[in-house]
């Protein structure tokens, strides 16, 4: 039975395997001695540019629904970023990533909020209950989520002034200081 275009599609695992294979092959090409190395790399770059132009042309003729679908697909979204033609700015994609994490973080007693994107770096406010390990894990999850949707950002950092801790303790001062009584006794 001949293969139909739908049955020839790659699932997410197959895409990940192909991307990993491409990385390995490009590393081999770059490390190979001889005059063909430069030609091979140039051929890959030219092919990438042509595919980028093809994607741009698809976007030019697409309605808003198709553009949204393309931008929302992880693989196509990454290609749109690679070619500098993603229709949604990185700030909006970073905010969407943080908003997607917020319900799970709040369920565990913490919170996460995008403060800003400045000079290619997402600045986030993070608070978590528990030990520093859970805070570190939360920060890593936020970093991964933001960079997955906005890979062109150079990093994800805590917002200035955000120490990330939520205190579960009563301040010592409130235990030692007694308000003056109405009768003047202390």
PDB file of N, CA and C in Angstrom, residues 81 86-97 114 116-117 120-122 146-147 149-154:
ATOM      1  N   UNK A  81      11.279  31.178  14.737  1.00  0.00           N
ATOM      2  CA  UNK A  81      12.275  31.933  15.516  1.00  0.00           C
ATOM      3  C   UNK A  81      13.626  31.882  14.822  1.00  0.00           C
ATOM      4  N   UNK A  86       8.993  34.846  13.497  1.00  0.00           N
ATOM      5  CA  UNK A  86       7.899  34.468  14.406  1.00  0.00           C
ATOM      6  C   UNK A  86       6.984  35.676  14.588  1.00  0.00           C
ATOM      7  N   UNK A  87       5.668  35.486  14.403  1.00  0.00           N
ATOM      8  CA  UNK A  87       4.748  36.628  14.461  1.00  0.00           C
ATOM      9  C   UNK A  87       4.500  37.171  15.869  1.00  0.00           C
ATOM     10  N   UNK A  88       4.825  36.387  16.883  1.00  0.00           N
ATOM     11  CA  UNK A  88       4.580  36.804  18.262  1.00  0.00           C
ATOM     12  C   UNK A  88       5.909  37.209  18.896  1.00  0.00           C
ATOM     13  N   UNK A  89       5.991  38.391  19.510  1.00  0.00           N
ATOM     14  CA  UNK A  89       7.266  38.823  20.098  1.00  0.00           C
ATOM     15  C   UNK A  89       7.683  37.924  21.266  1.00  0.00           C
ATOM     16  N   UNK A  90       8.978  37.819  21.525  1.00  0.00           N
ATOM     17  CA  UNK A  90       9.459  36.941  22.599  1.00  0.00           C
ATOM     18  C   UNK A  90       8.883  37.309  23.966  1.00  0.00           C
ATOM     19  N   UNK A  91       8.602  38.588  24.196  1.00  0.00           N
ATOM     20  CA  UNK A  91       8.014  39.005  25.473  1.00  0.00           C
ATOM     21  C   UNK A  91       6.664  38.335  25.701  1.00  0.00           C
ATOM     22  N   UNK A  92       5.868  38.291  24.664  1.00  0.00           N
ATOM     23  CA  UNK A  92       4.541  37.690  24.781  1.00  0.00           C
ATOM     24  C   UNK A  92       4.645  36.174  24.965  1.00  0.00           C
ATOM     25  N   UNK A  93       5.580  35.544  24.261  1.00  0.00           N
ATOM     26  CA  UNK A  93       5.755  34.101  24.415  1.00  0.00           C
ATOM     27  C   UNK A  93       6.298  33.760  25.798  1.00  0.00           C
ATOM     28  N   UNK A  94       7.193  34.584  26.335  1.00  0.00           N
ATOM     29  CA  UNK A  94       7.710  34.362  27.691  1.00  0.00           C
ATOM     30  C   UNK A  94       6.585  34.502  28.707  1.00  0.00           C
ATOM     31  N   UNK A  95       5.737  35.503  28.527  1.00  0.00           N
ATOM     32  CA  UNK A  95       4.606  35.701  29.431  1.00  0.00           C
ATOM     33  C   UNK A  95       3.647  34.514  29.361  1.00  0.00           C
ATOM     34  N   UNK A  96       3.442  33.983  28.174  1.00  0.00           N
ATOM     35  CA  UNK A  96       2.566  32.823  28.005  1.00  0.00           C
ATOM     36  C   UNK A  96       3.145  31.598  28.712  1.00  0.00           C
ATOM     37  N   UNK A  97       4.469  31.427  28.635  1.00  0.00           N
ATOM     38  CA  UNK A  97       5.123  30.299  29.308  1.00  0.00           C
ATOM     39  C   UNK A  97       4.960  30.398  30.819  1.00  0.00           C
ATOM     40  N   UNK A 114       6.118  37.047  35.326  1.00  0.00           N
ATOM     41  CA  UNK A 114       7.091  37.691  34.449  1.00  0.00           C
ATOM     42  C   UNK A 114       7.113  39.173  34.781  1.00  0.00           C
ATOM     43  N   UNK A 116       9.600  41.412  33.452  1.00  0.00           N
ATOM     44  CA  UNK A 116       9.992  42.149  32.251  1.00  0.00           C
ATOM     45  C   UNK A 116      10.880  41.276  31.373  1.00  0.00           C
ATOM     46  N   UNK A 117      11.040  41.713  30.147  1.00  0.00           N
ATOM     47  CA  UNK A 117      12.064  41.160  29.269  1.00  0.00           C
ATOM     48  C   UNK A 117      12.912  42.348  28.866  1.00  0.00           C
ATOM     49  N   UNK A 120      17.081  41.032  26.057  1.00  0.00           N
ATOM     50  CA  UNK A 120      17.096  39.617  25.721  1.00  0.00           C
ATOM     51  C   UNK A 120      17.047  38.664  26.901  1.00  0.00           C
ATOM     52  N   UNK A 121      16.782  39.181  28.096  1.00  0.00           N
ATOM     53  CA  UNK A 121      16.717  38.341  29.289  1.00  0.00           C
ATOM     54  C   UNK A 121      15.341  38.506  29.934  1.00  0.00           C
ATOM     55  N   UNK A 122      14.687  37.365  30.210  1.00  0.00           N
ATOM     56  CA  UNK A 122      13.406  37.401  30.913  1.00  0.00           C
ATOM     57  C   UNK A 122      13.691  37.528  32.408  1.00  0.00           C
ATOM     58  N   UNK A 146      10.244  29.031  29.667  1.00  0.00           N
ATOM     59  CA  UNK A 146      10.394  30.305  28.948  1.00  0.00           C
ATOM     60  C   UNK A 146      11.274  30.117  27.716  1.00  0.00           C
ATOM     61  N   UNK A 147      12.396  29.425  27.872  1.00  0.00           N
ATOM     62  CA  UNK A 147      13.308  29.259  26.739  1.00  0.00           C
ATOM     63  C   UNK A 147      12.756  28.297  25.685  1.00  0.00           C
ATOM     64  N   UNK A 149       9.625  28.376  24.686  1.00  0.00           N
ATOM     65  CA  UNK A 149       8.740  29.197  23.850  1.00  0.00           C
ATOM     66  C   UNK A 149       9.441  30.410  23.245  1.00  0.00           C
ATOM     67  N   UNK A 150      10.508  30.867  23.888  1.00  0.00           N
ATOM     68  CA  UNK A 150      11.241  32.037  23.386  1.00  0.00           C
ATOM     69  C   UNK A 150      12.743  31.727  23.386  1.00  0.00           C
ATOM     70  N   UNK A 151      13.169  30.796  22.517  1.00  0.00           N
ATOM     71  CA  UNK A 151      14.568  30.357  22.536  1.00  0.00           C
ATOM     72  C   UNK A 151      15.576  31.431  22.132  1.00  0.00           C
ATOM     73  N   UNK A 152      15.091  32.503  21.534  1.00  0.00           N
ATOM     74  CA  UNK A 152      16.031  33.561  21.152  1.00  0.00           C
ATOM     75  C   UNK A 152      16.465  34.409  22.349  1.00  0.00           C
ATOM     76  N   UNK A 153      15.785  34.263  23.487  1.00  0.00           N
ATOM     77  CA  UNK A 153      16.226  34.976  24.694  1.00  0.00           C
ATOM     78  C   UNK A 153      17.531  34.360  25.166  1.00  0.00           C
ATOM     79  N   UNK A 154      18.392  35.191  25.728  1.00  0.00           N
ATOM     80  CA  UNK A 154      19.694  34.683  26.168  1.00  0.00           C
ATOM     81  C   UNK A 154      19.657  34.103  27.569  1.00  0.00           C
TER      82      UNK A 154
END
